[in-house]
Short mmCIF file of C-alpha atoms in Angstrom, two decimals:
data_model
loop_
_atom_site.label_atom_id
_atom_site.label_comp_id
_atom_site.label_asym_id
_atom_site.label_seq_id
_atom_site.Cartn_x
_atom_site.Cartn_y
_atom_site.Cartn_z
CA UNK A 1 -40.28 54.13 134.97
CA UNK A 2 -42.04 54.98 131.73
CA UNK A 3 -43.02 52.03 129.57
CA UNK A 4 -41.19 51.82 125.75
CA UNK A 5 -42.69 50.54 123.21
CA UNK A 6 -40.60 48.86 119.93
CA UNK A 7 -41.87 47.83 117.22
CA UNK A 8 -41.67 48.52 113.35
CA UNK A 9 -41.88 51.94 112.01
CA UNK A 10 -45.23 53.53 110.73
CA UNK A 11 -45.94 56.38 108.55
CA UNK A 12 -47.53 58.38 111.55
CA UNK A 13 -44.16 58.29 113.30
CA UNK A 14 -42.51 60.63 110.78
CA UNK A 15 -42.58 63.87 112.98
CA UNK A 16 -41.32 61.89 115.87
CA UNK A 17 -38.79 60.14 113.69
CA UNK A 18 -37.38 62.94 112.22
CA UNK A 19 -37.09 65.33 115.09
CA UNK A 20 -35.15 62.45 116.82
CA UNK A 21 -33.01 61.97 113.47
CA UNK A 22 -32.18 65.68 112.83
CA UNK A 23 -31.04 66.23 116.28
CA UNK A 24 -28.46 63.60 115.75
CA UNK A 25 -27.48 63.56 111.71
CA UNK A 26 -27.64 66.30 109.26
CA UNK A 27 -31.59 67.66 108.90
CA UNK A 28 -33.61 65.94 106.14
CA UNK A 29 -36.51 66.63 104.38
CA UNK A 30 -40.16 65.83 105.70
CA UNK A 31 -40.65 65.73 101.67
CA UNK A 32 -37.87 63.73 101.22
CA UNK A 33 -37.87 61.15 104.12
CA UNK A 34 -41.79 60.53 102.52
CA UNK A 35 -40.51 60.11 99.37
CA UNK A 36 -37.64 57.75 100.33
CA UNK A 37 -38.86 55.63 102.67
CA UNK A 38 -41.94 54.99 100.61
CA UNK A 39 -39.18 52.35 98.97
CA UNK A 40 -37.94 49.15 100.03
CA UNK A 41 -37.48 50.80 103.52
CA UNK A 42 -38.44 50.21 107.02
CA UNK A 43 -37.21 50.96 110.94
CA UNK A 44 -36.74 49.33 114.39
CA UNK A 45 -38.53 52.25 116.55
CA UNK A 46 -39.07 52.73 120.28
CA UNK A 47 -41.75 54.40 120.95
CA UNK A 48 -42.03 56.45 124.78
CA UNK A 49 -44.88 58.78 125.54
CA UNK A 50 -45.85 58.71 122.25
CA UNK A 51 -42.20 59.80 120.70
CA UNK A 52 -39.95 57.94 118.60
CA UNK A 53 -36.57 57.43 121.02
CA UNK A 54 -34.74 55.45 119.27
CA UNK A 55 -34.60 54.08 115.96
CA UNK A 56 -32.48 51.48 113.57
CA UNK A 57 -33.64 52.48 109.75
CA UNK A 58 -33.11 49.82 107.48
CA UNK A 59 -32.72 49.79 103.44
CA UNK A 60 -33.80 46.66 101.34
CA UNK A 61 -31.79 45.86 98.53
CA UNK A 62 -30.41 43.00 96.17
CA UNK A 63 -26.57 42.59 97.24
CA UNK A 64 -24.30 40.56 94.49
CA UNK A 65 -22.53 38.51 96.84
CA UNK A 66 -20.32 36.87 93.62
CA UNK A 67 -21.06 36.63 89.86
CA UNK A 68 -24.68 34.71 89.80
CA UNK A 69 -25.19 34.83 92.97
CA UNK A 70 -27.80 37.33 94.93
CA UNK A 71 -28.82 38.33 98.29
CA UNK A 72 -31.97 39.93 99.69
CA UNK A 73 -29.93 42.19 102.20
CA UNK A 74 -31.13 44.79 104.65
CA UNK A 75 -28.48 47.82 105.54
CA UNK A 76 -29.01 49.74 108.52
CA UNK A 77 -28.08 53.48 108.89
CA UNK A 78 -28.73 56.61 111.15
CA UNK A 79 -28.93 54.64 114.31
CA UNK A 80 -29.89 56.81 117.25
CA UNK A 81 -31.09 57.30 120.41
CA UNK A 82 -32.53 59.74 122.22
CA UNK A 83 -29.42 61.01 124.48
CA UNK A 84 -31.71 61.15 127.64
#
């Protein structure tokens, strides 16, 4: 049984990452994946064989729960898995 690896996403998983993301969601942009997730923005990845096969993206951001009041939030999006 190969062994998986998770742990948070790096920089040199952005081949990996986006090959996995594109065959799920609408193709993005080496360029603009860089770009973007340069930002307040980090994944859950699992890493097998040296591929990303799954991943949980995350998006920092300041969330006005009511007037005055502030949260540090994180939003996830384009959760996937590889299908095999």
């Amino acid at each position: 049984m190969p062994t998986i690896e998770c742990r948070e996403y790096r920089h040199q998983d952005a081949d990996s990452f986006l090959r996995l993301h594109d065959s799920v969601f609408p193709p993005m942009s080496a360029q603009f994946w860089q770009e973007w997730s340069r930002g307040e923005v980090t994944a859950a990845v699992a890493i097998m064989d040296g591929e990303v096969v799954g991943t949980v993206p995350f998006h920092f951001r300041d969330f006005r729960v009511r007037p005055g009041t502030v949260a540090r939030v994180a939003f996830e999006y384009s959760v996937c898995v590889r299908e095999d």
